[in-house]
mmCIF file of C-alpha atoms in Angstrom:
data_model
loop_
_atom_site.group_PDB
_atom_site.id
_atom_site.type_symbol
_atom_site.label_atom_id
_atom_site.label_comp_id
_atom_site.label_asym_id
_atom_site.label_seq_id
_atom_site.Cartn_x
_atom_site.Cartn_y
_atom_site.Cartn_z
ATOM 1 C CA UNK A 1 101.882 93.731 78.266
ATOM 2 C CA UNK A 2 103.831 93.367 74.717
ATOM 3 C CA UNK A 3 102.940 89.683 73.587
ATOM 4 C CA UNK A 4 104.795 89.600 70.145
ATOM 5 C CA UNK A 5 107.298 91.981 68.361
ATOM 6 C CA UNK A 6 108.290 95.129 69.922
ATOM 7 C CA UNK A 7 105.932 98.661 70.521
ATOM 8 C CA UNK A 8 108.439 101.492 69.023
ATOM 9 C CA UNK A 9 107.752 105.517 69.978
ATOM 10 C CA UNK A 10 105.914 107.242 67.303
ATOM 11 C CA UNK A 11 104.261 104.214 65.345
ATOM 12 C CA UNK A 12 100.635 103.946 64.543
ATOM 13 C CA UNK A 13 98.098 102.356 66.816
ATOM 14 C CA UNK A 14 95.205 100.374 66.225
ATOM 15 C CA UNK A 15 92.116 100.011 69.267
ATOM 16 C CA UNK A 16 90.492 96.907 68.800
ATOM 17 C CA UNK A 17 86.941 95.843 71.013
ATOM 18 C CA UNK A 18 85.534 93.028 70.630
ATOM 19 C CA UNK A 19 86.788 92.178 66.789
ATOM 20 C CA UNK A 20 86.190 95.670 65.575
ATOM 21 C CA UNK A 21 88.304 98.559 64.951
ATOM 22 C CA UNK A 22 87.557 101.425 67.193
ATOM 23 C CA UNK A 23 90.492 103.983 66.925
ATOM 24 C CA UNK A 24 93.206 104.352 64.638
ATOM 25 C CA UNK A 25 95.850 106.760 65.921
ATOM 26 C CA UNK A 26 99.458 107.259 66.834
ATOM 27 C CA UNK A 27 101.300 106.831 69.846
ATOM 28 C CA UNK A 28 102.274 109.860 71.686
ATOM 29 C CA UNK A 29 103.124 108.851 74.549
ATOM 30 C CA UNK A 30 105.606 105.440 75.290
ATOM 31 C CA UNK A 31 106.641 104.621 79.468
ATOM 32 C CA UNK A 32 108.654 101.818 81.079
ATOM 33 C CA UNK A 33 108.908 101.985 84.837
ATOM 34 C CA UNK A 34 107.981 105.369 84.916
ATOM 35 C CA UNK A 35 110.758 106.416 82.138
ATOM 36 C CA UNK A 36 110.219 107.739 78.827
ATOM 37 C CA UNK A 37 111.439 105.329 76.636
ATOM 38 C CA UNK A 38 111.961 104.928 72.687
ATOM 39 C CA UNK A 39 110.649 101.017 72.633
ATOM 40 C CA UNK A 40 109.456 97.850 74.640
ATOM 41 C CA UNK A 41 110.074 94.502 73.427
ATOM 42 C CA UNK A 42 107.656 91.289 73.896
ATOM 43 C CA UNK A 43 107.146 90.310 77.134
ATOM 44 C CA UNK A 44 107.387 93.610 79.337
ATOM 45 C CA UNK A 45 104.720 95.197 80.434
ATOM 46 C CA UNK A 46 104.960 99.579 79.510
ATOM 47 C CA UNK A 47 101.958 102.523 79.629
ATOM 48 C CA UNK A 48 101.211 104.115 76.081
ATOM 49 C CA UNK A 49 99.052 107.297 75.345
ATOM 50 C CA UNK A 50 97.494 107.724 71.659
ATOM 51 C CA UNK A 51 96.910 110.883 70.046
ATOM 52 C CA UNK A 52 93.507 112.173 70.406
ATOM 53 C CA UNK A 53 92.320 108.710 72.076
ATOM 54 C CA UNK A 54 90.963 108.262 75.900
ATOM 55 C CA UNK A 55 87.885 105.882 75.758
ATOM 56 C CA UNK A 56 89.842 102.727 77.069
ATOM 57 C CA UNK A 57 88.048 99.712 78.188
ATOM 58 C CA UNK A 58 88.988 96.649 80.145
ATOM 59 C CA UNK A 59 89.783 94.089 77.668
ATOM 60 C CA UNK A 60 91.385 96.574 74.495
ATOM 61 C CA UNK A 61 93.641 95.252 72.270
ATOM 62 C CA UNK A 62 96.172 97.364 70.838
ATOM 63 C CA UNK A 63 97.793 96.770 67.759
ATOM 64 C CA UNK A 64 101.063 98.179 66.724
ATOM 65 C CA UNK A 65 102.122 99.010 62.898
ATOM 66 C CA UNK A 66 104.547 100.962 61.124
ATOM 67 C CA UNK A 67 103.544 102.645 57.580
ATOM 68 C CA UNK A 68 106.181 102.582 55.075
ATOM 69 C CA UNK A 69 106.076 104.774 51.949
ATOM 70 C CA UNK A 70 107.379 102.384 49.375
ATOM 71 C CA UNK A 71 108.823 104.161 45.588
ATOM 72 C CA UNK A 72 107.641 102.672 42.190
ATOM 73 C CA UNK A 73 109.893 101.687 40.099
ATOM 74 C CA UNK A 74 110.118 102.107 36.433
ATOM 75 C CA UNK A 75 109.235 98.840 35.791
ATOM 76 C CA UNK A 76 105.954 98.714 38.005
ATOM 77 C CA UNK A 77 105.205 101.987 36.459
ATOM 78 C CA UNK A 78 105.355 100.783 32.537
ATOM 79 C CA UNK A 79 103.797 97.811 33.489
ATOM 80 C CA UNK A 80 100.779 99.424 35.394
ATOM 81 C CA UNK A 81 100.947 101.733 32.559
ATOM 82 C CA UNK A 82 100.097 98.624 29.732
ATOM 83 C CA UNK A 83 98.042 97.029 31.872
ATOM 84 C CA UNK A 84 96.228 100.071 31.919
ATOM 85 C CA UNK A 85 96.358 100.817 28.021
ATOM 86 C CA UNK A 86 95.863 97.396 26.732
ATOM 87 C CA UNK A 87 92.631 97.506 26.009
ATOM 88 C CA UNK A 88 92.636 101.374 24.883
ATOM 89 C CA UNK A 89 92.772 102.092 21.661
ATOM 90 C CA UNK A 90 94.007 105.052 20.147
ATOM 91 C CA UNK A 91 94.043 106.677 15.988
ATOM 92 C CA UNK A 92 95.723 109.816 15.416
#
Protein backbone atom coordinates (compact mmCIF):
# COMPACT_ATOMS: atom_id res chain seq x y z
CA UNK A 1 0.00 0.00 0.00
CA UNK A 2 1.31 3.70 -1.04
CA UNK A 3 0.73 5.81 2.25
CA UNK A 4 2.15 9.26 1.07
CA UNK A 5 3.30 10.68 -2.36
CA UNK A 6 3.26 8.57 -5.35
CA UNK A 7 5.80 5.25 -6.29
CA UNK A 8 6.97 6.25 -10.05
CA UNK A 9 8.64 3.29 -12.51
CA UNK A 10 12.32 3.43 -12.47
CA UNK A 11 13.03 5.43 -9.12
CA UNK A 12 15.32 4.27 -6.42
CA UNK A 13 14.24 2.10 -3.54
CA UNK A 14 15.16 1.99 -0.11
CA UNK A 15 14.43 -1.59 2.25
CA UNK A 16 14.05 -0.61 5.63
CA UNK A 17 13.79 -3.50 8.82
CA UNK A 18 13.38 -2.61 11.84
CA UNK A 19 15.01 1.18 11.63
CA UNK A 20 17.90 0.07 9.52
CA UNK A 21 18.69 0.22 5.97
CA UNK A 22 18.92 -3.13 4.39
CA UNK A 23 18.87 -2.65 0.51
CA UNK A 24 19.27 0.19 -1.60
CA UNK A 25 18.21 -0.52 -5.18
CA UNK A 26 15.96 0.45 -8.03
CA UNK A 27 12.70 -0.55 -9.02
CA UNK A 28 12.41 -2.81 -11.90
CA UNK A 29 9.46 -3.93 -11.79
CA UNK A 30 5.98 -1.56 -11.03
CA UNK A 31 2.12 -3.62 -11.19
CA UNK A 32 -1.43 -2.39 -10.55
CA UNK A 33 -4.12 -5.02 -10.89
CA UNK A 34 -2.02 -7.17 -12.70
CA UNK A 35 -0.98 -4.27 -15.35
CA UNK A 36 2.28 -2.81 -15.90
CA UNK A 37 1.99 0.53 -14.98
CA UNK A 38 4.29 3.80 -15.01
CA UNK A 39 3.07 5.04 -11.27
CA UNK A 40 0.70 4.50 -8.17
CA UNK A 41 -0.43 7.29 -6.15
CA UNK A 42 -1.11 7.24 -2.16
CA UNK A 43 -3.60 5.14 -1.13
CA UNK A 44 -3.63 2.12 -3.71
CA UNK A 45 -2.25 -0.79 -3.04
CA UNK A 46 0.45 -2.10 -6.37
CA UNK A 47 3.36 -5.13 -6.44
CA UNK A 48 7.02 -3.75 -7.05
CA UNK A 49 10.22 -5.85 -7.86
CA UNK A 50 13.82 -4.22 -7.07
CA UNK A 51 16.82 -4.88 -8.94
CA UNK A 52 18.95 -7.50 -7.54
CA UNK A 53 16.67 -7.65 -4.22
CA UNK A 54 14.46 -10.86 -3.00
CA UNK A 55 14.96 -11.20 0.85
CA UNK A 56 11.47 -9.62 1.77
CA UNK A 57 10.11 -9.90 5.19
CA UNK A 58 6.74 -9.35 6.74
CA UNK A 59 6.80 -5.95 8.07
CA UNK A 60 9.43 -4.06 5.20
CA UNK A 61 9.18 -0.68 4.63
CA UNK A 62 9.93 0.63 1.37
CA UNK A 63 10.97 3.94 0.71
CA UNK A 64 10.72 5.69 -2.55
CA UNK A 65 13.27 8.56 -3.85
CA UNK A 66 14.23 10.14 -6.92
CA UNK A 67 18.07 11.35 -7.41
CA UNK A 68 18.44 14.52 -9.16
CA UNK A 69 21.77 15.64 -10.64
CA UNK A 70 21.72 19.29 -9.78
CA UNK A 71 24.52 21.88 -12.03
CA UNK A 72 26.77 24.41 -10.10
CA UNK A 73 26.59 27.53 -10.92
CA UNK A 74 29.26 30.06 -11.34
CA UNK A 75 28.54 31.62 -8.36
CA UNK A 76 28.61 28.42 -6.03
CA UNK A 77 31.70 27.57 -7.88
CA UNK A 78 33.77 31.02 -7.07
CA UNK A 79 32.43 30.96 -3.85
CA UNK A 80 33.44 27.29 -2.96
CA UNK A 81 36.49 28.29 -4.72
CA UNK A 82 37.36 31.36 -1.86
CA UNK A 83 36.12 29.54 0.70
CA UNK A 84 38.53 27.12 -0.26
CA UNK A 85 41.57 29.61 -0.86
CA UNK A 86 41.03 31.91 1.98
CA UNK A 87 43.24 30.71 4.13
CA UNK A 88 45.95 29.67 1.33
CA UNK A 89 48.49 31.70 0.75
CA UNK A 90 50.39 32.00 -2.23
CA UNK A 91 54.09 34.20 -3.40
CA UNK A 92 55.19 33.98 -6.83
Amino acid sequence: MVTEGKIVDGCGIRVIRNGRTVHVGVLDSLRRVKEIVKEVNAGLECGMGVEDYDQWQEGDILDAFNTVQKKRTLEEASASMAATLEGVRVEL
